[in-house]
PDB file of C-alpha atoms in Angstrom:
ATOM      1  CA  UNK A 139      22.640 -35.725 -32.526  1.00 43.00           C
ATOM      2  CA  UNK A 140      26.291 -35.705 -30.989  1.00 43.00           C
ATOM      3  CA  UNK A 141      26.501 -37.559 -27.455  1.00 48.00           C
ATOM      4  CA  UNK A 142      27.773 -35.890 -24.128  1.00 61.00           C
ATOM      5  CA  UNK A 143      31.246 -36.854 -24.702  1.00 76.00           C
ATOM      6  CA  UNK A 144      31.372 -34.613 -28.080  1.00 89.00           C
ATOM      7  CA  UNK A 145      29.349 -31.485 -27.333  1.00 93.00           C
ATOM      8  CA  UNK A 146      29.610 -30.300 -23.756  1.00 93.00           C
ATOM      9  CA  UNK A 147      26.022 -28.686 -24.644  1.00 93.00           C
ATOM     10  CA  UNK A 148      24.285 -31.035 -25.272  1.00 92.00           C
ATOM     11  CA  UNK A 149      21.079 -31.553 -26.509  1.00 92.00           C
ATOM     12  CA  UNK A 150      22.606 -28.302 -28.394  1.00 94.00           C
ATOM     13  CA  UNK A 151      23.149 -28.654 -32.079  1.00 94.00           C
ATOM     14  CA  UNK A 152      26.822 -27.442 -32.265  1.00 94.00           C
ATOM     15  CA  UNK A 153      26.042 -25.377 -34.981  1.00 95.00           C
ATOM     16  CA  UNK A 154      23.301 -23.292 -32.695  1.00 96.00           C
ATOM     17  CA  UNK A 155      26.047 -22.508 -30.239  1.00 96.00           C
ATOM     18  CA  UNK A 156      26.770 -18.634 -31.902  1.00 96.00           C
ATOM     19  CA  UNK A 157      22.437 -18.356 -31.061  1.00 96.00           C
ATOM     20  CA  UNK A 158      22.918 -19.803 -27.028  1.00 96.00           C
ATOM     21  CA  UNK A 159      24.416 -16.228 -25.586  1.00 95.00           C
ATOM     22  CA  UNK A 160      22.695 -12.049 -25.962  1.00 95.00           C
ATOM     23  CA  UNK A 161      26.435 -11.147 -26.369  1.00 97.00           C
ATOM     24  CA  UNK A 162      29.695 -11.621 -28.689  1.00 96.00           C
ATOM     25  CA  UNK A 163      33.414 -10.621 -28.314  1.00 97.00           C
ATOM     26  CA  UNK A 164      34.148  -7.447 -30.457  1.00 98.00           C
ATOM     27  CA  UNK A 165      38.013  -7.518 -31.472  1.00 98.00           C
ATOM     28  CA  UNK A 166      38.839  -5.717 -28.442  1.00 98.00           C
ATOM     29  CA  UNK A 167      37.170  -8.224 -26.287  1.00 98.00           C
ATOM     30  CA  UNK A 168      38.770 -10.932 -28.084  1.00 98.00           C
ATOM     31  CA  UNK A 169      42.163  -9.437 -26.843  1.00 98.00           C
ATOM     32  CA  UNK A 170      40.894  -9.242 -23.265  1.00 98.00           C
ATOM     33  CA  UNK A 171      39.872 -12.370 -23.271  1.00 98.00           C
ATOM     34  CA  UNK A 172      43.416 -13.870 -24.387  1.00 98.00           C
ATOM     35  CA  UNK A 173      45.002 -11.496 -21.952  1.00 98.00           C
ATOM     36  CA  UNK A 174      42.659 -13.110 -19.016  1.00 98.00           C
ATOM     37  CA  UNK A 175      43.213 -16.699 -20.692  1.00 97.00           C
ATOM     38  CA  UNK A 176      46.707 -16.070 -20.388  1.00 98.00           C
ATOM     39  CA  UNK A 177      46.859 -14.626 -16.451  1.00 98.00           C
ATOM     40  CA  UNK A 178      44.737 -17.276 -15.564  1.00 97.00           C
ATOM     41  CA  UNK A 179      46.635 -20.365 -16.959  1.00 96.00           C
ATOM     42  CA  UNK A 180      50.014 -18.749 -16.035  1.00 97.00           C
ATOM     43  CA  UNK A 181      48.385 -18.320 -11.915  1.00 95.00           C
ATOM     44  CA  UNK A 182      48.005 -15.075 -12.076  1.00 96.00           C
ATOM     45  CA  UNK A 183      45.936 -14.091  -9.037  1.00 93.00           C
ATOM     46  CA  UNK A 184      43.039 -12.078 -10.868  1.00 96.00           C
ATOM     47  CA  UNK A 185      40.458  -9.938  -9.268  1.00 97.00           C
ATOM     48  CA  UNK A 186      36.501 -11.253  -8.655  1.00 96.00           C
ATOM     49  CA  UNK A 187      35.444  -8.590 -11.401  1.00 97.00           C
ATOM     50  CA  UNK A 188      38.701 -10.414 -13.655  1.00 98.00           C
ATOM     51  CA  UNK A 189      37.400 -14.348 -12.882  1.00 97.00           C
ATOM     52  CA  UNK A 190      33.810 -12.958 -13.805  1.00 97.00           C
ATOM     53  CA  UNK A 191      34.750 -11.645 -16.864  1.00 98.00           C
ATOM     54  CA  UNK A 192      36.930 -14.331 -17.702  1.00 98.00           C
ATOM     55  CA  UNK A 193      33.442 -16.723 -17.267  1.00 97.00           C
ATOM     56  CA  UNK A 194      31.691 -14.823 -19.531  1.00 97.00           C
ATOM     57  CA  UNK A 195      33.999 -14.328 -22.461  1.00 98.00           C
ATOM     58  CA  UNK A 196      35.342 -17.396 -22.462  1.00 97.00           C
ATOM     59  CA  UNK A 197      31.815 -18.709 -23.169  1.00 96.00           C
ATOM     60  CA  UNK A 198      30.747 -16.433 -25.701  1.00 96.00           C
ATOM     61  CA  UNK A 199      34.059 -17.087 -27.317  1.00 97.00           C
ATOM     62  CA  UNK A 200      33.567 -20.669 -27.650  1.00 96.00           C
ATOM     63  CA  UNK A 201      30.452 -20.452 -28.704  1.00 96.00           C
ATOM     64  CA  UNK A 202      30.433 -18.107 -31.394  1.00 95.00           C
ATOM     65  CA  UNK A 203      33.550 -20.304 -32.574  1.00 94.00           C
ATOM     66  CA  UNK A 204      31.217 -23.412 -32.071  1.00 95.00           C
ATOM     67  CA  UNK A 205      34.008 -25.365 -30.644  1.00 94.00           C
ATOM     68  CA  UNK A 206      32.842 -28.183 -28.298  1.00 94.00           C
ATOM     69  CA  UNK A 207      36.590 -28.365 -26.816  1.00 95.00           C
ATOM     70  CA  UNK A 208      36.817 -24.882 -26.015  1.00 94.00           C
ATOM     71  CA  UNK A 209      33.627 -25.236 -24.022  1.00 95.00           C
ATOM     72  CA  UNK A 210      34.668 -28.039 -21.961  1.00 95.00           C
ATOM     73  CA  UNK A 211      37.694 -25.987 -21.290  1.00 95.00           C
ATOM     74  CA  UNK A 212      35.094 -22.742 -20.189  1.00 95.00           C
ATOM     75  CA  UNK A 213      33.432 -25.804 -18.146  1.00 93.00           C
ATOM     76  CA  UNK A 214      36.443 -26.999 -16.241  1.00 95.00           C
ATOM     77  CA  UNK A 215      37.507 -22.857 -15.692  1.00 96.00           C
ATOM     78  CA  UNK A 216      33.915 -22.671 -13.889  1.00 94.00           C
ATOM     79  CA  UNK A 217      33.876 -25.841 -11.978  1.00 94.00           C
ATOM     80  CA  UNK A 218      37.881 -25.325 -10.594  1.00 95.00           C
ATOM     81  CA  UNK A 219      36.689 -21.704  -9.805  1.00 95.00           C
ATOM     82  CA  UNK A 220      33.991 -22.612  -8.047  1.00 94.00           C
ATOM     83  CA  UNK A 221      36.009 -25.327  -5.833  1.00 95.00           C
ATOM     84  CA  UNK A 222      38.390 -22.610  -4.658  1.00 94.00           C
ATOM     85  CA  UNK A 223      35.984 -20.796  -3.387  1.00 95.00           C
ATOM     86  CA  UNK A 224      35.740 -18.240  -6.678  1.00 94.00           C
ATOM     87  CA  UNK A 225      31.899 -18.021  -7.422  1.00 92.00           C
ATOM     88  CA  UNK A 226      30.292 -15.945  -9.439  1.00 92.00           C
ATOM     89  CA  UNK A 227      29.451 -12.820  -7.611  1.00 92.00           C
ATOM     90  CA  UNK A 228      28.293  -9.302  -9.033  1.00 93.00           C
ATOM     91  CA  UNK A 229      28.262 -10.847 -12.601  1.00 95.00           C
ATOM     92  CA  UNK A 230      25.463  -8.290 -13.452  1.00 96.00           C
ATOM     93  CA  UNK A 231      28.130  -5.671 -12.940  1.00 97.00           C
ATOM     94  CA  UNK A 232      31.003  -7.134 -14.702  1.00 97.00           C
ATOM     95  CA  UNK A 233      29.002  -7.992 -17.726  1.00 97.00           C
ATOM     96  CA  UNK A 234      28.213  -3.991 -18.097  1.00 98.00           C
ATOM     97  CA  UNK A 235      31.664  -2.904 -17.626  1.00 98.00           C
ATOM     98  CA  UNK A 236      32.311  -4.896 -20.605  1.00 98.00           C
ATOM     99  CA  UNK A 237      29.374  -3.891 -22.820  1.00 98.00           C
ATOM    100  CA  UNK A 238      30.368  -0.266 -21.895  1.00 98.00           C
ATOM    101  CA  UNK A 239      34.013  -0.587 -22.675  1.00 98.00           C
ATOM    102  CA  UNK A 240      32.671  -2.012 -25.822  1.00 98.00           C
ATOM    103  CA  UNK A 241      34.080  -5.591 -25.008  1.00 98.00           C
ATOM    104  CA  UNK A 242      31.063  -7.219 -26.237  1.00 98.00           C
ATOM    105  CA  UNK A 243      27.926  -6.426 -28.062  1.00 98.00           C
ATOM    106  CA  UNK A 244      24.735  -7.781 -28.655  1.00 97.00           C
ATOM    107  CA  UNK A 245      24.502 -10.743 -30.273  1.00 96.00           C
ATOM    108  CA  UNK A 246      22.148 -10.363 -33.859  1.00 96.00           C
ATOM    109  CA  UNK A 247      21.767 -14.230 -33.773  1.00 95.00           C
ATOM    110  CA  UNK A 248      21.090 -14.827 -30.454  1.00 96.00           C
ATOM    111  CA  UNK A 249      17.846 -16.727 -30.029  1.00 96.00           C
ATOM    112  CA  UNK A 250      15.799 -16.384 -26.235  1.00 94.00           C
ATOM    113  CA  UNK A 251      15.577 -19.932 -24.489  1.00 93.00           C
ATOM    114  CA  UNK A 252      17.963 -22.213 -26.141  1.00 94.00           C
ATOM    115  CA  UNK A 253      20.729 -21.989 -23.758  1.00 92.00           C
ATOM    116  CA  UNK A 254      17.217 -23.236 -20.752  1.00 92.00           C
ATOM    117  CA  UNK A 255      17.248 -26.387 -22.869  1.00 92.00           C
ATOM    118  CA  UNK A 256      20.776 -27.356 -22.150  1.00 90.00           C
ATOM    119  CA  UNK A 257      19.827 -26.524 -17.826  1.00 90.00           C
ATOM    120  CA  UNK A 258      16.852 -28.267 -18.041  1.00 92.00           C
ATOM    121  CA  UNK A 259      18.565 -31.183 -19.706  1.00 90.00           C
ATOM    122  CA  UNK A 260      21.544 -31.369 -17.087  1.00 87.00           C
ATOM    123  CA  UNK A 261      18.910 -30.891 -14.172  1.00 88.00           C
ATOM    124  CA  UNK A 262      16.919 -33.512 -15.522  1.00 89.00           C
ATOM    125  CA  UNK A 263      19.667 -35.987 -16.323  1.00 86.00           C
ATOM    126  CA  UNK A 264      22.256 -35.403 -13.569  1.00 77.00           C
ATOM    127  CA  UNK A 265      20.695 -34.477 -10.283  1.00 66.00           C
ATOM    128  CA  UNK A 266      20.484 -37.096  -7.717  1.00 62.00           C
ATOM    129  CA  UNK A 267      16.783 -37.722  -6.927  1.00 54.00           C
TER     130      UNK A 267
END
């Protein structure tokens, strides 16, 4: 199995990432997502409903893709967010808005519980006790 330092999911087989996640891009979401991608990196002040959505896709984009690199990137997005005050708030309803708009669907390969091995794996490995 691939250490910490090569799959930011770990203990996550890289090739189960496209089963961690109930939803993938569509093509349209794919464009959103480089749109957001692209605001955000430029400093583009985006909207809470914008940073939300940007969490989301950019995680079900590098998973489906199964690219470790992409999901450290999706990592650093959250934790620099998260310093500046930006936390996730009303996710529920920016995750509808984009299965309504047709942004993403539901994932056929998605599999219930592997993405609670990865938390219980960080919780048990990198909390202070």
């Amino acid at each position: 199995m691939e250490s910490d330092k090569t799959n930011p999911l770990y203990p996550i087989e890289i090739n189960d990432y496209p089963k961690l996640f109930d939803y993938v891009l569509t093509a349209d979401g794919l464009k959103f997502f480089h749109t957001l991608k692209r605001n955000y990196v430029m400093g583009k002040d985006l909207t809470l409903d914008e940073y939300n959505k940007l969490r989301l896709l950019y995680v079900y984009y590098a998973t489906a893709n199964r690219d470790p690199d992409e999901v450290f990137s999706w990592q650093d997005v959250c934790v620099t967010l998260d310093a500046k005050g930006i936390v996730e708030k009303d996710m529920y309803q920016s995750k509808e808005d984009l299965k309504n708009k047709l942004l993403i669907v539901v994932n056929p390969r998605y599999q219930s519980g592997l993405y609670r091995k990865y938390t219980e794996y960080v919780k048990e490995n990198f909390n202070p006790k």
